[in-house]
Short mmCIF file of C-alpha atoms in Angstrom, two decimals:
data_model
loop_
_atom_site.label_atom_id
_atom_site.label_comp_id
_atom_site.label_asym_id
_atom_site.label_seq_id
_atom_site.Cartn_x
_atom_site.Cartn_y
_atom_site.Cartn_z
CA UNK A 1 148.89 104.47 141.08
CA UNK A 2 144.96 104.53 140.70
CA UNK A 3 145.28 107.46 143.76
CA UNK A 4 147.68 109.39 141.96
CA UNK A 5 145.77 109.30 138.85
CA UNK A 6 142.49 110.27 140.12
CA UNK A 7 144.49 113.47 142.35
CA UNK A 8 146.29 114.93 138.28
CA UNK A 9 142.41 114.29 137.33
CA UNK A 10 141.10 116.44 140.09
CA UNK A 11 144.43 119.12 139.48
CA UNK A 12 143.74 119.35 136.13
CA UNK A 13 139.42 119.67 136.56
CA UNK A 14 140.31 122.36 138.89
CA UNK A 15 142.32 124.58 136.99
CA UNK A 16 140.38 124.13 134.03
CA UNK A 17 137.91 126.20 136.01
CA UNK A 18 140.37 129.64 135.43
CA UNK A 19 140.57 129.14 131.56
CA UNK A 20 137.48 130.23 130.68
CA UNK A 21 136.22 131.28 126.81
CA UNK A 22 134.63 134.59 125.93
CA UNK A 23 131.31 134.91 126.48
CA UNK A 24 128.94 136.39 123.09
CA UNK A 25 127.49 138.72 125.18
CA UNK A 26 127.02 141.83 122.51
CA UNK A 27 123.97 144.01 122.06
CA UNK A 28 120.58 142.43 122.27
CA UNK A 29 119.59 144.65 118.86
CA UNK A 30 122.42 146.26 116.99
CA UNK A 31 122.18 148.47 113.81
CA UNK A 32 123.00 145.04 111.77
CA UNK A 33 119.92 143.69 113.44
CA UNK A 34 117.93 141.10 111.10
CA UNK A 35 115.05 143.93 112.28
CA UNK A 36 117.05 147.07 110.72
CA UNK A 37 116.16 145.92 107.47
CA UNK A 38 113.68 143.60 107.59
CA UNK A 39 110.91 144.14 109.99
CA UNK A 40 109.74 140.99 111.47
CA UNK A 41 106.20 140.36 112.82
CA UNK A 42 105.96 139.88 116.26
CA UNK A 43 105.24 136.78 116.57
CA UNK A 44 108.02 135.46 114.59
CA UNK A 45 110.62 137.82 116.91
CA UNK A 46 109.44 136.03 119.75
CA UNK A 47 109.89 132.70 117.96
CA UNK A 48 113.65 133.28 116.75
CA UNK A 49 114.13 135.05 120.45
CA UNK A 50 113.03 131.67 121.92
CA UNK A 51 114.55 128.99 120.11
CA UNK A 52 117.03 130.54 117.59
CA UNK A 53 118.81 133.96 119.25
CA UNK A 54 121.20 131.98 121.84
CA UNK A 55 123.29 130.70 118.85
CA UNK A 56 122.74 132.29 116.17
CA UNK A 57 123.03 136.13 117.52
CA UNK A 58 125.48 138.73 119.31
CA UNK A 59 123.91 137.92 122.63
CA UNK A 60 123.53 134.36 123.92
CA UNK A 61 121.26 133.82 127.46
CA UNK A 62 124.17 131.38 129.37
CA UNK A 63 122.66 128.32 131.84
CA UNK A 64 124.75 128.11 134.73
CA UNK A 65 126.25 125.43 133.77
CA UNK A 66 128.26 127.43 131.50
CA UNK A 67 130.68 128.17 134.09
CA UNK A 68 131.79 125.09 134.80
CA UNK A 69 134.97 123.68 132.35
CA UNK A 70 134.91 122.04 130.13
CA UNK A 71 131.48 122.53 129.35
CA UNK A 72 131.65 126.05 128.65
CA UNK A 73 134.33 125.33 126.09
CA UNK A 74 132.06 123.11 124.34
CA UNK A 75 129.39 126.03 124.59
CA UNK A 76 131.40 128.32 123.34
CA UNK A 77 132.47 126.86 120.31
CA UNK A 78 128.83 125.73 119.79
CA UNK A 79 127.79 129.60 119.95
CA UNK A 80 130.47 130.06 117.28
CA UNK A 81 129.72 127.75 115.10
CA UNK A 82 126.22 128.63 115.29
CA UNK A 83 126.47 132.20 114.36
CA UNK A 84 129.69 131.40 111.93
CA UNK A 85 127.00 129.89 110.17
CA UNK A 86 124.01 132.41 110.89
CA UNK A 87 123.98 135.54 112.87
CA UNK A 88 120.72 137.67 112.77
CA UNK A 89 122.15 140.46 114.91
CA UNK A 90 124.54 140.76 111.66
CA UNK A 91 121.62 139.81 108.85
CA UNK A 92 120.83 143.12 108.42
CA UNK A 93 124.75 143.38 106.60
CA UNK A 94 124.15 140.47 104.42
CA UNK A 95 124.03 140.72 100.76
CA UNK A 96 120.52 140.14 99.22
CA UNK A 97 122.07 136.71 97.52
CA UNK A 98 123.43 136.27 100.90
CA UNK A 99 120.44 136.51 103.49
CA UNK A 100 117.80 135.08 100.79
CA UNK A 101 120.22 132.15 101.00
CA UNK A 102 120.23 131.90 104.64
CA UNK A 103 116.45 132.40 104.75
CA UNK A 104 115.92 129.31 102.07
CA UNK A 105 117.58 127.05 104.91
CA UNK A 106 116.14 128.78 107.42
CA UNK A 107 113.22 127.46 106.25
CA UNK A 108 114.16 124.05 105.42
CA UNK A 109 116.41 123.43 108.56
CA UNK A 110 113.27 124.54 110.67
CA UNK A 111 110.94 122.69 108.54
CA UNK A 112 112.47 119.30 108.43
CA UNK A 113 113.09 120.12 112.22
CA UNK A 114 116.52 119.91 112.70
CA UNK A 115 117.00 123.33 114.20
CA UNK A 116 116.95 123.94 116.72
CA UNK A 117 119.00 121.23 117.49
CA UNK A 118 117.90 118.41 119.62
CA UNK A 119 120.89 118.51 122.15
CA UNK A 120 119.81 122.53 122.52
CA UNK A 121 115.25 121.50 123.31
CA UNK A 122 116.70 118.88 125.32
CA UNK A 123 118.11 121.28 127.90
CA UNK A 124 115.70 124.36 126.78
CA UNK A 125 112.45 123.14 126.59
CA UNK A 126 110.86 126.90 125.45
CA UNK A 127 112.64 126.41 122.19
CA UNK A 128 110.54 123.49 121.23
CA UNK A 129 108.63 124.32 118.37
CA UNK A 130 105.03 123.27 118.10
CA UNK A 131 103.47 122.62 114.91
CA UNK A 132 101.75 125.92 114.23
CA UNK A 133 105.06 127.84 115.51
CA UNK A 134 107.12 125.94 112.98
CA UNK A 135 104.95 126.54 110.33
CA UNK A 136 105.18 130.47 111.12
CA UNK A 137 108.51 130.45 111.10
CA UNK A 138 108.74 128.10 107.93
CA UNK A 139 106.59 130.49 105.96
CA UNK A 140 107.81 133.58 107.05
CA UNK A 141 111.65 132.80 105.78
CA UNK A 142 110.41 131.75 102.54
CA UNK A 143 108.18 135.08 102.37
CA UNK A 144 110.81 137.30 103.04
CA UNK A 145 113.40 134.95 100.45
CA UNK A 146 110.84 135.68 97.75
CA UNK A 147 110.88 139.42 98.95
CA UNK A 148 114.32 139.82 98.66
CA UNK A 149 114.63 137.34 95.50
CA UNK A 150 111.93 139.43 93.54
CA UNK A 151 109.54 137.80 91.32
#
């Protein structure tokens, strides 16, 4: 019994391996861009590049481990999620209530540091944000909500 059990596992792990999700793999900078309407210092780009982009954009940098099932299906609808929730290839779109929203939990999300998430710095170590780089980010999201908010 135990034999035959452990062969339908292996079956089943195998051809898992040709159902395999779509991949977000759309335009690094499209005209929706977060940078087509608001222009972001340098800095910061590299910041939400590093630690923010492969889940909340059009274009997501995959490990290799994304090929293998079922961890690619958990990636997948991680990626989804993620942008479902923010997507700053698509900011650029957002109404002004809209992204001045998103920016106010930008800001506190980064600030009380949970995002990026911990299960994402665990694996990516670059998108660990240091003190300094957090407080960039932090105060750049609330500059541009108060921008779009008005005074």
């Amino acid at each position: 019994m135990f034999k035959k059990t452990v062969l339908v596992l292996a079956v089943l792990l195998v051809a898992a391996q040709f159902i395999r999700p779509a991949k977000n793999l759309g335009a690094v900078v499209g005209p929706n861009d977060l940078n087509a309407k608001y222009p972001v210092p340098p800095a910061v780009k590299t910041l939400l590049a590093r630690a923010c982009y492969d889940c909340h954009s059009n274009h997501t940098r995959y490990p290799w481990y994304a090929e293998v099932q079922p961890v690619g299906w958990w990636l997948s609808q991680h990626v989804n999620d993620g942008r479902r929730h923010l997507n700053f290839s698509e900011f650029g779109a957002y109404p002004e209530k809209r992204a001045a929203k998103k920016l106010e939990q930008v800001s506190d999300e980064v600030d009380q540091h949970t995002m990026p998430l911990s299960s994402y710095t665990w694996v990516h170590a670059d998108a660990r944000l240091t003190s300094a780089e957090t407080k960039l980010l932090v105060d750049w999201a609330d500059s541009l909500h108060d921008k779009i908010n008005g005074p």
